[in-house]
Coordinates of C-alpha atoms and ligand atoms in Angstrom, one line a residue:
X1 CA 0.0 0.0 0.0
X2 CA 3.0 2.5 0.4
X3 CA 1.7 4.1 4.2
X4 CA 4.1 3.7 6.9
X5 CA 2.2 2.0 10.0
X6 CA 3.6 3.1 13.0
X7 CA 1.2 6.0 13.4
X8 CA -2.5 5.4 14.6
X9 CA -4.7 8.5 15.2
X10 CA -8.5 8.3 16.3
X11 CA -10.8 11.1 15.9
X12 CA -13.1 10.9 18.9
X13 CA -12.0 10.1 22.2
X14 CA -15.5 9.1 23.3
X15 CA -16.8 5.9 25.5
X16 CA -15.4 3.7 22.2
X17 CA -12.4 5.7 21.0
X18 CA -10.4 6.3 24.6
X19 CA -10.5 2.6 26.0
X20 CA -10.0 1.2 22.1
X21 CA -7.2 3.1 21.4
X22 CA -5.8 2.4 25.0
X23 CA -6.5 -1.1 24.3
X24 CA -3.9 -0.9 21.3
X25 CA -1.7 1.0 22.5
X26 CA -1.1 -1.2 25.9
X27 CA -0.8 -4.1 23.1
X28 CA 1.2 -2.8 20.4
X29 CA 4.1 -0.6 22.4
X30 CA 5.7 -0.6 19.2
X31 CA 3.1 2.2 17.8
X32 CA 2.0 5.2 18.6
X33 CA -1.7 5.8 19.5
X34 CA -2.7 9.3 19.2
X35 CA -6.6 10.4 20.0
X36 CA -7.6 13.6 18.9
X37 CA -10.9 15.4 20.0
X38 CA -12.2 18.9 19.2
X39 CA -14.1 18.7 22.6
X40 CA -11.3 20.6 24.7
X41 CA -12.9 20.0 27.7
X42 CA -12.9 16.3 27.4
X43 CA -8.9 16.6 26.2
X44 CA -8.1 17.8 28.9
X45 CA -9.4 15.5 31.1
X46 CA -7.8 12.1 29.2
X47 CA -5.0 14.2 30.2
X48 CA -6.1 14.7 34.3
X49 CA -6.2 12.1 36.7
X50 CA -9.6 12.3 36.3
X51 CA -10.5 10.5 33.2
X52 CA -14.0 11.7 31.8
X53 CA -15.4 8.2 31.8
X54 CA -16.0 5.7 34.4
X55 CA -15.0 2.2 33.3
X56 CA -13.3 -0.8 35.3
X57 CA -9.3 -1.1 34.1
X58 CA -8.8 1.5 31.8
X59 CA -7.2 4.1 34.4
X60 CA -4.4 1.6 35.1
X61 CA -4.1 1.1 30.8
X62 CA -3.8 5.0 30.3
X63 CA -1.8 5.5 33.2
X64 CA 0.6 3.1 31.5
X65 CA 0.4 4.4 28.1
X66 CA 0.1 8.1 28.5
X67 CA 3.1 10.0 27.1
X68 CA 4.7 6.9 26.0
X69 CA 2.5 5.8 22.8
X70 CA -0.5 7.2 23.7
X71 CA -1.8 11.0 23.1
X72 CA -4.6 12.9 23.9
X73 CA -4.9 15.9 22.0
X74 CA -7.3 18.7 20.2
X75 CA -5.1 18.9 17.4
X76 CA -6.9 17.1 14.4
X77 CA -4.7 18.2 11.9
X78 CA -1.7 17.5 13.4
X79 CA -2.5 13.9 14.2
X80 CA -4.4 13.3 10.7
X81 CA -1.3 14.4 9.0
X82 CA 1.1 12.7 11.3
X83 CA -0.9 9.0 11.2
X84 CA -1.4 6.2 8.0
X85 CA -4.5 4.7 9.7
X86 CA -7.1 6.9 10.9
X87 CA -10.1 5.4 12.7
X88 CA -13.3 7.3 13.0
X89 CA -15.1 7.2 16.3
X90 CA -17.4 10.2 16.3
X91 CA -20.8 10.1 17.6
X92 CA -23.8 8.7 15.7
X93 CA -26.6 9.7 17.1
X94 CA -30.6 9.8 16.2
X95 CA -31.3 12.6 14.0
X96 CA -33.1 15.0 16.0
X97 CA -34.8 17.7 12.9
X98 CA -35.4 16.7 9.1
X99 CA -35.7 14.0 7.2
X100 CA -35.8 10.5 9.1
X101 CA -36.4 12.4 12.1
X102 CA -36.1 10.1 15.6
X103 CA -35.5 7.3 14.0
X104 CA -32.5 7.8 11.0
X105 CA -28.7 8.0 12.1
X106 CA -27.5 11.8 12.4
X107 CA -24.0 11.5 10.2
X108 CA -22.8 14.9 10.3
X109 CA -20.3 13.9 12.2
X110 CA -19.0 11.4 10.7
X111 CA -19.0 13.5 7.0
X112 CA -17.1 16.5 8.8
X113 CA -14.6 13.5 9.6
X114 CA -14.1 12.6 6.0
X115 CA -14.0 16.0 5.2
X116 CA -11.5 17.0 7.7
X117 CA -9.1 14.2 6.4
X118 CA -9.8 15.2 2.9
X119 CA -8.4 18.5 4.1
X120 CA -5.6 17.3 5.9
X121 CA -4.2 14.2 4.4
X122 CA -0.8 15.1 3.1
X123 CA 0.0 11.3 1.8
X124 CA -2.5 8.2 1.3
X125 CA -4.2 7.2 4.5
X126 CA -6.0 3.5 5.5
X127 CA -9.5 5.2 7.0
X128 CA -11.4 3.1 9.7
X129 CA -15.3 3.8 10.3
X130 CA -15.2 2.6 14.3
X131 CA -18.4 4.1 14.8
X132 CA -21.9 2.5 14.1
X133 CA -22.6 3.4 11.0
X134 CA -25.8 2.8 8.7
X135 CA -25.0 0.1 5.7
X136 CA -23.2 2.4 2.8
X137 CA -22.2 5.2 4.6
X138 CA -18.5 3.9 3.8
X139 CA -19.3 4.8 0.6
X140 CA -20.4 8.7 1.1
X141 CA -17.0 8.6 3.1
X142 CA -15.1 7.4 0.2
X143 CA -17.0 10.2 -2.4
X144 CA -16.3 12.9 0.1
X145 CA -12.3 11.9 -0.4
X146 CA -12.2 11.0 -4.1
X147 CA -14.0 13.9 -4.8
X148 CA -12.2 16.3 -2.8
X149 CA -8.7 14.9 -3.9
X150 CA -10.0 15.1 -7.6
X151 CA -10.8 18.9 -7.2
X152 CA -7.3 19.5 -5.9
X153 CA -6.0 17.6 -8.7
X154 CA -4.2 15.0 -6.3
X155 CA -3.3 11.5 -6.2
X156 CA -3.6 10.0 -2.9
X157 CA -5.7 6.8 -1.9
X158 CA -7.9 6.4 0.6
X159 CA -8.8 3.1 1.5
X160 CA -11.7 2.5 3.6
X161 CA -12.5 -0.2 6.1
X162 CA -15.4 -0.7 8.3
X163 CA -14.2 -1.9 12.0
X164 CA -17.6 -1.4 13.9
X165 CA -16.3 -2.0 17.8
X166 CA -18.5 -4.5 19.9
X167 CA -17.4 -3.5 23.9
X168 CA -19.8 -2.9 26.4
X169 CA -19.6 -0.1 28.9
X170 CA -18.9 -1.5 32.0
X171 CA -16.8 -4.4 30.7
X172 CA -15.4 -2.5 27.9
X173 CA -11.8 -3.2 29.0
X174 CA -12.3 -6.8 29.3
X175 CA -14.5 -7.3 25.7
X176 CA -11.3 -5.3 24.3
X177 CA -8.5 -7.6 25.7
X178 CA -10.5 -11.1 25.0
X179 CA -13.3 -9.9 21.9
X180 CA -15.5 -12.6 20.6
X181 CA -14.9 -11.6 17.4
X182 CA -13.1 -8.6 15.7
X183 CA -14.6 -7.5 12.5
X184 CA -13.1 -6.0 9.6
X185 CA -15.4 -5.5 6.3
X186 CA -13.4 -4.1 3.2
X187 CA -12.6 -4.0 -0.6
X188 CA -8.4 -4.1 -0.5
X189 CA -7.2 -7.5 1.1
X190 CA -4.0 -5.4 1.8
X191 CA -5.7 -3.0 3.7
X192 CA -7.6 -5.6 5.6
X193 CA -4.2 -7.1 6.2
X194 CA -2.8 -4.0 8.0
X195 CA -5.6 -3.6 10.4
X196 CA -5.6 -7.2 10.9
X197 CA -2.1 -7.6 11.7
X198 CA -2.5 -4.5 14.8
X199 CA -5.4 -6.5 16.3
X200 CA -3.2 -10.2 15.8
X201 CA -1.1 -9.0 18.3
X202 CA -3.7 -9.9 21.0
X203 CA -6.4 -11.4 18.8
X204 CA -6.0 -14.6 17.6
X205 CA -6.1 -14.8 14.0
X206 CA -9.3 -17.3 13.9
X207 CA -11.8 -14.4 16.3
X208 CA -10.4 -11.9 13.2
X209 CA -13.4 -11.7 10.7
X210 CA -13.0 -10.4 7.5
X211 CA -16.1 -9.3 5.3
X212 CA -17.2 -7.0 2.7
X213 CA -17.7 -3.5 3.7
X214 CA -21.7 -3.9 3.9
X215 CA -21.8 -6.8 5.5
X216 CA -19.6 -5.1 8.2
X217 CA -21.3 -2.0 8.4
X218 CA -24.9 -4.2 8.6
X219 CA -23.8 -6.8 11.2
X220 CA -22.8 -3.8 13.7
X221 CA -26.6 -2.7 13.7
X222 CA -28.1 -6.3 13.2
X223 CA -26.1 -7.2 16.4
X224 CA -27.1 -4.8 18.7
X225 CA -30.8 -5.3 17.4
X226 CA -30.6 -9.1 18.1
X227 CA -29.5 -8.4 21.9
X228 CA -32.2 -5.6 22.1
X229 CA -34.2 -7.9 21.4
X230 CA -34.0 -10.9 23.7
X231 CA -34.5 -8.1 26.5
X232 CA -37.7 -6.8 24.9
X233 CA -39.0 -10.8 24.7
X234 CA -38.1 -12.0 27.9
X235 CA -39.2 -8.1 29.6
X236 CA -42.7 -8.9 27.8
X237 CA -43.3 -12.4 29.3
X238 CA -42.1 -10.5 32.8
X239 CA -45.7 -9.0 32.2
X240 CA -47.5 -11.6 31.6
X241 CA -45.4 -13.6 34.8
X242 CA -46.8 -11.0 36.7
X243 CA -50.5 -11.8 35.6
X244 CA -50.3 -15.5 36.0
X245 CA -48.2 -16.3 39.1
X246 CA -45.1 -17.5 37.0
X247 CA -41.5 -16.1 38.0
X248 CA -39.8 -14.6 35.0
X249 CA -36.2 -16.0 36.3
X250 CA -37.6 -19.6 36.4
X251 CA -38.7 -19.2 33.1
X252 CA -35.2 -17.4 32.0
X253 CA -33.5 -19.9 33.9
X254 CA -35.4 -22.9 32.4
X255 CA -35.2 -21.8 28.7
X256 CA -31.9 -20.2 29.2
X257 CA -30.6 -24.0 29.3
X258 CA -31.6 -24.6 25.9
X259 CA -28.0 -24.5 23.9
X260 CA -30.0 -23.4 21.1
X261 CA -31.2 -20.2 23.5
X262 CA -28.3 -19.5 26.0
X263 CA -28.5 -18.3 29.0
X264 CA -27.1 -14.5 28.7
X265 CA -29.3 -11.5 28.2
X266 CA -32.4 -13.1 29.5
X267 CA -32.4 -10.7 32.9
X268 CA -35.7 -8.7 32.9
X269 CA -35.4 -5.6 33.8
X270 CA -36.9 -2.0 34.1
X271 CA -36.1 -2.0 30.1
X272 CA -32.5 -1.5 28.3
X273 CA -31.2 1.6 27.9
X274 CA -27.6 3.0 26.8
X275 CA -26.6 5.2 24.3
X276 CA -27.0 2.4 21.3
X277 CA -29.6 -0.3 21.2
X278 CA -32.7 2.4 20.7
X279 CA -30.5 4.6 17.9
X280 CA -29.6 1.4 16.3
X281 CA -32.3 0.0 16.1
X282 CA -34.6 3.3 14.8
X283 CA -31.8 3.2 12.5
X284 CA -32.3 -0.3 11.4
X285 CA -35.8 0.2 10.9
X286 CA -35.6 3.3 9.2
X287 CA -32.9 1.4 6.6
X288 CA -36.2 -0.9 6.3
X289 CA -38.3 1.8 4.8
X290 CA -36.4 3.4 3.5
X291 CA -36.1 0.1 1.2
X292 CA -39.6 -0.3 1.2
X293 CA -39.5 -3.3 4.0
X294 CA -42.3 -2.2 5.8
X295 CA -43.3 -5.1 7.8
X296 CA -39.4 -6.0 8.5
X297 CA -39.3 -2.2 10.0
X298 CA -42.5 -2.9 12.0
X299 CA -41.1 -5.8 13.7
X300 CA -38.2 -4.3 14.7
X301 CA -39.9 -0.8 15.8
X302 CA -41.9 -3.4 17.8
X303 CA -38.4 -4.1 20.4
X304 CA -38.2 -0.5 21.1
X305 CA -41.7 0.0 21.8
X306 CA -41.8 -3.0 24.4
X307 CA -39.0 -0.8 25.8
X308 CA -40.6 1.9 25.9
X309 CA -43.7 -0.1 27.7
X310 CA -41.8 -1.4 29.6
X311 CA -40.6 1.4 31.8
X312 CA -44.2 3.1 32.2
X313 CA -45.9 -0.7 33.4
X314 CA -43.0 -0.8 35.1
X315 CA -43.6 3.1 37.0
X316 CA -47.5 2.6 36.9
X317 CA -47.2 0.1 39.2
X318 CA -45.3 1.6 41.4
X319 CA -47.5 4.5 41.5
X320 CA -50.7 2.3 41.9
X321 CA -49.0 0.4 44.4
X322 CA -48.7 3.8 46.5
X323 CA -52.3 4.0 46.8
X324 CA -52.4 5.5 43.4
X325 CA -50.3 8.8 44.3
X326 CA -46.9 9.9 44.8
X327 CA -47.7 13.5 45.2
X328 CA -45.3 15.0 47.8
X329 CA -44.0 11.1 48.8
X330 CA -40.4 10.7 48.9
X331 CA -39.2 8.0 46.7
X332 CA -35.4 6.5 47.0
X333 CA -34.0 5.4 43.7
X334 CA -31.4 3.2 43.8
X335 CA -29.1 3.8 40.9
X336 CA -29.1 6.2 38.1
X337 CA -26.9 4.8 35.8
X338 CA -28.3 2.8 32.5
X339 CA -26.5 -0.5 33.9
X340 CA -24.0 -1.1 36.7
X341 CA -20.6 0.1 36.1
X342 CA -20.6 3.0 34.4
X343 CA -21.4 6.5 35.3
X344 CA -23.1 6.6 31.6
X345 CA -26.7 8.1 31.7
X346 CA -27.5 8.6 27.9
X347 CA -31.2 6.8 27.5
X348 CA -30.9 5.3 31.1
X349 CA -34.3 3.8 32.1
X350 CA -34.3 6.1 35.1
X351 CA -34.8 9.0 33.2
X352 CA -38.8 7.7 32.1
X353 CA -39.3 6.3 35.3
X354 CA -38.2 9.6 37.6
X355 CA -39.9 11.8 35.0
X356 CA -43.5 9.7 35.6
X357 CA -42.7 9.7 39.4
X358 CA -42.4 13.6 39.4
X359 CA -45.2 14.4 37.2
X360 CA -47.4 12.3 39.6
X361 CA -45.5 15.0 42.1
X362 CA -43.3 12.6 43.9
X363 CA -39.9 14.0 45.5
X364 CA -37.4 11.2 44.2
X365 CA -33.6 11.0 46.1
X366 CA -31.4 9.3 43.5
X367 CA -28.7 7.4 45.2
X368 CA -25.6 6.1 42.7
X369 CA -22.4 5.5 43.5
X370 CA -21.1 6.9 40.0
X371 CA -23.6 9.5 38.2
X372 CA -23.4 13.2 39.3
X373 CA -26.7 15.1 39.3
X374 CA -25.1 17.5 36.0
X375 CA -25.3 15.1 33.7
X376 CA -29.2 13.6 34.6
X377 CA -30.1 17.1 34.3
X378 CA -28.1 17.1 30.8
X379 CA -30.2 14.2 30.0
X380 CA -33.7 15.2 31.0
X381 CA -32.6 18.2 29.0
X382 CA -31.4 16.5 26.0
X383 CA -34.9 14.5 26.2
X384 CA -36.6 18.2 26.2
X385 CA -37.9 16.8 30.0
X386 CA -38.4 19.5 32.4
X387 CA -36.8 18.8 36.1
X388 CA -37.9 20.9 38.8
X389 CA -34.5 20.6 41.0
X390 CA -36.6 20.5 43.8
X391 CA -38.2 17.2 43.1
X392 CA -34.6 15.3 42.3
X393 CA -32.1 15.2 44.7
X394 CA -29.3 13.3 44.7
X395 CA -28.2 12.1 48.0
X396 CA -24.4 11.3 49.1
X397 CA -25.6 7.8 50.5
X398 CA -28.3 5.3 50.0
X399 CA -29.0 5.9 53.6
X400 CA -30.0 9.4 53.3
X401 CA -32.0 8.4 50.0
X402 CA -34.2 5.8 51.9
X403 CA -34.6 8.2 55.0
X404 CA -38.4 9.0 55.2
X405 CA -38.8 7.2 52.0
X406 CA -41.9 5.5 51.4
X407 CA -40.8 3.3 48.7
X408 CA -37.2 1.7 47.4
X409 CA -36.4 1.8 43.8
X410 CA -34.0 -0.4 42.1
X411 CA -32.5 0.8 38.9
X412 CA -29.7 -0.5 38.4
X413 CA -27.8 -3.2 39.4
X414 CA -24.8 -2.1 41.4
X415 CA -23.4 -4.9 43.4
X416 CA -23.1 -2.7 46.2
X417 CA -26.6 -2.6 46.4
X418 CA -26.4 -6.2 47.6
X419 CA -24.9 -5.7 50.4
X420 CA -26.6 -2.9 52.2
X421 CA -28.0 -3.4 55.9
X422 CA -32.0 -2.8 54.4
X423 CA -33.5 -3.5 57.9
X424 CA -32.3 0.5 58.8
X425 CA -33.6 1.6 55.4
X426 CA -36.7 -0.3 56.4
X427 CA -37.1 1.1 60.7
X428 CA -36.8 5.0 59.1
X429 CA -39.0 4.4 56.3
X430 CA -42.6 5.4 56.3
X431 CA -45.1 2.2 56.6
X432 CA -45.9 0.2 54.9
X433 CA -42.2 0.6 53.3
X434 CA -42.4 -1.1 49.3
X435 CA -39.4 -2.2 47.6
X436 CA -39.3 -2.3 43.7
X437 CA -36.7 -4.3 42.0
X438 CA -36.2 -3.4 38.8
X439 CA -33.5 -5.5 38.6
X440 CA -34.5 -8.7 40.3
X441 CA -31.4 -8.6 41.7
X442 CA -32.2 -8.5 45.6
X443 CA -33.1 -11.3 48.1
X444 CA -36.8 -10.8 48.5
X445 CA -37.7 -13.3 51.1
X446 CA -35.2 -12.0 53.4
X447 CA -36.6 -8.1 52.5
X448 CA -40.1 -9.6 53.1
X449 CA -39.1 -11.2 56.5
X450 CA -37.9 -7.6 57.4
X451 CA -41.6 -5.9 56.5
X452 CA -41.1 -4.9 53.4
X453 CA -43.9 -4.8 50.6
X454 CA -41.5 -6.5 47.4
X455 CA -42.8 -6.1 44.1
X456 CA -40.2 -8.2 42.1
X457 CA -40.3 -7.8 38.6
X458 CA -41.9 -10.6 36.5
X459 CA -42.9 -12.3 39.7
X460 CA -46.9 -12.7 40.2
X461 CA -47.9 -12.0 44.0
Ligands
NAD501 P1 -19.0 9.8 22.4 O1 -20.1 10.8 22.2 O2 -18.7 9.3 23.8 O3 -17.7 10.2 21.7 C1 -17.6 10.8 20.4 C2 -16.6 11.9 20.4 O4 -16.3 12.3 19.1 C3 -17.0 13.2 21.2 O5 -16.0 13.4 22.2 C4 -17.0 14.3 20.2 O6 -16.5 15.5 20.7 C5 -16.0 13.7 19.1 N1 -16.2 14.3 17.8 C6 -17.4 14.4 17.0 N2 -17.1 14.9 15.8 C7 -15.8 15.2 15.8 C8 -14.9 15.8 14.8 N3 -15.4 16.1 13.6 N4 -13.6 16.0 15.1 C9 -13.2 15.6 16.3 N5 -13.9 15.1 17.3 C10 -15.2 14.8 17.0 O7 -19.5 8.5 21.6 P2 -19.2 6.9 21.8 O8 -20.1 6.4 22.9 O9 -17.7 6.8 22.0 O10 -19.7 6.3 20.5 C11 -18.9 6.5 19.3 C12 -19.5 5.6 18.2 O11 -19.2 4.2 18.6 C13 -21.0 5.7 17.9 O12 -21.2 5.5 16.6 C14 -21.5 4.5 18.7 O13 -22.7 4.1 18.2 C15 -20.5 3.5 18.6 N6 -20.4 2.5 19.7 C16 -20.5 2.9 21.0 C17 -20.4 2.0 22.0 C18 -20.6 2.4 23.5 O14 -20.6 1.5 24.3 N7 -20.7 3.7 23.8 C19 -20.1 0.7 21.7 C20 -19.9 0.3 20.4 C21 -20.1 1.2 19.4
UGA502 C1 -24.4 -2.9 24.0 C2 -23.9 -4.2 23.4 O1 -23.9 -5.2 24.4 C3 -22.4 -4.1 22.9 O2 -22.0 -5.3 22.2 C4 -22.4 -2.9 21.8 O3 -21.1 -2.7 21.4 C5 -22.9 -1.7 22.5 O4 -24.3 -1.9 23.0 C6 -23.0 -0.5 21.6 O5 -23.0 -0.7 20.4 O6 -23.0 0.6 22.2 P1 -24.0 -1.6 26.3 O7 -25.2 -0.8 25.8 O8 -22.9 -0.8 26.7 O9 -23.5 -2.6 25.1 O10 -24.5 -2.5 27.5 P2 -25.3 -3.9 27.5 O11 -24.7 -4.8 28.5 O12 -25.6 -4.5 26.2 O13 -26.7 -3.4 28.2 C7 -27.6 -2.6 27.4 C8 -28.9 -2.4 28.2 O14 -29.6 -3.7 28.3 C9 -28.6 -2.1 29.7 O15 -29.6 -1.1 30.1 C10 -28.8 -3.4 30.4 O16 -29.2 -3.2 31.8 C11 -29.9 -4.0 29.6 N1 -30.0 -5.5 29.8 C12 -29.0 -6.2 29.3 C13 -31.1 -6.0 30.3 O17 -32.0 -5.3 30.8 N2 -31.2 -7.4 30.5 C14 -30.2 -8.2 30.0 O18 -30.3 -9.4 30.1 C15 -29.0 -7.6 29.4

């Protein structure tokens, strides 16, 4: 191909971009990792001792790395001129005005990327779509460069590859070191080769998948669909559990042993959340239409309206629990965060279910051990949601959040919340004291033999 490949640079040092590129770095000392940003703020931190994202391992990875082959920076030109392989890790999210509205992929991000290399690129450059992408945006990326490097009369090559990255937060560092799969879809073999030969140095060869570009781009959004979807299907028989005196863990448990099922992602909960399986999915079924698959795009609309279903049966029964009000109760919510260890919020559960437990007037005290109360607000913001501050408070312990409470809300499923001494939540709560488990993940009998009034989910009474 005629690139050096010494030099990596990411553009977008985002929940994917900072612990991927720390991830290579760490494994490949013998290149350098640079991740550029034009969010300042978030620079600098990368930079701090204070990371700007929560995730298990990666502090000890970037403390490593930092100023040997790793870089943080806000200096996109510098590190697109400097690197042979650029991956793109922008955001993707749902178009929010226009055409495909709420449901198609907002790529204006990841255009200015293309654009900015076409701008920059002093030599020929391997270019790497990390983000999710819908199926053929590698080919608007690769118009934006040919066309631009025709107009300046130029002869570079651009070769694109689509890398789509398949960590989850929480774990990410983990899913990095030992992936399932890494896949690479492409037209060059060489090209494939080079990006193949950075992951083989942790990867075995066999776990590195090579495709065609579309069927890269496609599996990204087909896989996060699929997983979606088992937690819609086993969160809509959690409703009908609760009708008919079945136990939704019995029956995750009991079909869960089928090889041809598996056991993982059959936990119901207060419905999925996270910054991808809703966008990808709106994105999936506006791909559908847009190819005139109508009933293909209903059935998949259908796993993000169970969702959404979900989380108000889910708050509606709380409320009706409470006598049908929550006006001026206090509530403790146990966990913020759209899954345990993360401080991530984006399209957290919690949001829907606070927002109906304040519009019914309740006074909820959010207890979790990683989300500040700035960034809910951003979020109820971001979701046009109006918070009146005095109706969510976010307390320093769980102690203080269940003080006075009249009911216990579990979110999310921090471990810590496992261990907590619930019998003094339970003698300062007001009576009767209810406990919702949105996470099944508490012993109830022992929480009944204490007084409380559990409401497991999926569990009929
Ligand atoms: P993020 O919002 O955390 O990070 C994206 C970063 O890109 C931001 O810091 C933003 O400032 C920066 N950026 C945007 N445009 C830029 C530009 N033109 N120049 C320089 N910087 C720019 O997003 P994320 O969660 O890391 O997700 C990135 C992509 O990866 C998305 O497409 C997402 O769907 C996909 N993905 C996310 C996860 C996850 O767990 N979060 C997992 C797999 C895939
Ligand atoms: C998910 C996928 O698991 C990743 O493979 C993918 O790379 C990523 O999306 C992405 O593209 O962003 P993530 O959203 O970080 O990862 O976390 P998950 O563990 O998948 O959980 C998503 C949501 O589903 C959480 O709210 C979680 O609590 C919920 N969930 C998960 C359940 O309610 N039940 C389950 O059994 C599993």
């Amino acid at each position: 191909l005629g690139v050096r490949l010494n030099r990596i640079c990411c553009i977008g040092a985002g929940y994917v971009g900072g612990p991927t590129m720390a991830t290579i770095a760490l494994k490949c000392p013998q290149l350098e990792v640079v991740i550029v940003d034009m969010n300042e703020d978030r620079i600098k931190r990368w930079n701090s001792d204070e990371l700007p994202i929560y995730e298990p391992g990666l502090t000890e990875v970037v403390k490593a790395c930092r100023g040997k082959n790793l870089f943080f920076s806000t200096d996109v030109k510098k590190g697109i001129e400097e690197a042979d392989i650029i991956f793109a890790s922008v955001n993707t999210p749902t178009k929010t005005q226009g055409v495909g509205k709420g449901r198609a992929a907002d790529l204006r991000f990841i255009e200015s990327v293309g654009r900015t290399i076409a701008q920059y690129a002093n030599r020929s450059k391997i270019v790497i779509e990390k983000s999710t992408v819908p199926i053929k945006t590698a080919e608007a990326i690769a118009r934006v460069l040919s066309a631009n490097e025709a107009a300046a009369g130029g002869s570079k090559n651009f070769w694109i590859l689509s890398n789509p990255e398949f960590l989850a937060e929480g774990t990410a560092m983990k899913d990095l070191d030992e992936p399932d799969r890494v896949l690479i879809g492409g037209q060059d073999q060489d090209a494939i080769q080079v990006l193949a030969d950075v992951y083989a140095n942790w990867v075995p060869r066999d776990r590195i998948l090579t495709t065609n570009l579309w069927s890269s781009e496609l599996s990204k959004l087909v896989a996060n669909a699929m997983l979606a979807q088992r937690v819609s299907s086993i969160n809509s028989i959690s409703r009908l559990c609760e009708r008919t005196g079945a136990d939704v863990k019995e029956v995750a448990r009991a079909i869960g042993t089928d090889s041809r099922i598996g056991p993982k992602f059959l936990n119901a909960s207060v419905g999925f959340g996270g910054s991808c399986f809703q966008k990808d999915i709106l994105n999936l079924v506006y791909i559908c239409q847009q190819f005139g698959l109508e009933e293909c795009a209903a059935y998949w609309q259908q796993v993000v309206d169970m969702n959404d279903y979900q989380k108000t049966a889910f708050t509606s029964k709380i409320i009706q629990s409470l006598f049908n009000t929550v006006t001026k109760k206090k509530i403790a919510v146990l966990g913020f965060a759209f899954k345990k260890d993360t401080g991530d919020v984006r399209e957290t559960p919690a949001l829907m279910v606070c927002d109906m437990l304040m519009k019914d007037g309740a006074i909820v005290h959010v207890y979790d051990p990683k989300v500040v109360i700035e960034d809910a607000l951003t979020e109820f913001k971001y979701h046009d949601l109006e918070v009146n501050t005095n109706q969510l408070i976010f307390s320093k312990s769980p102690q203080e959040a269940c003080d006075g409470a009249h009911a216990i809300v579990v979110l999310t499923e921090w471990d810590e919340f496992k261990t907590y001494d619930y019998k003094s939540f339970y003698d300062k709560m007001m009576k009767p004291a209810f406990l919702f488990d949105g996470r099944n993940m508490l012993d109830h009998a022992a929480l009944v033999d204490i007084g409380f009034e559990v409401h497991a989910l999926g569990k009929g009474q």
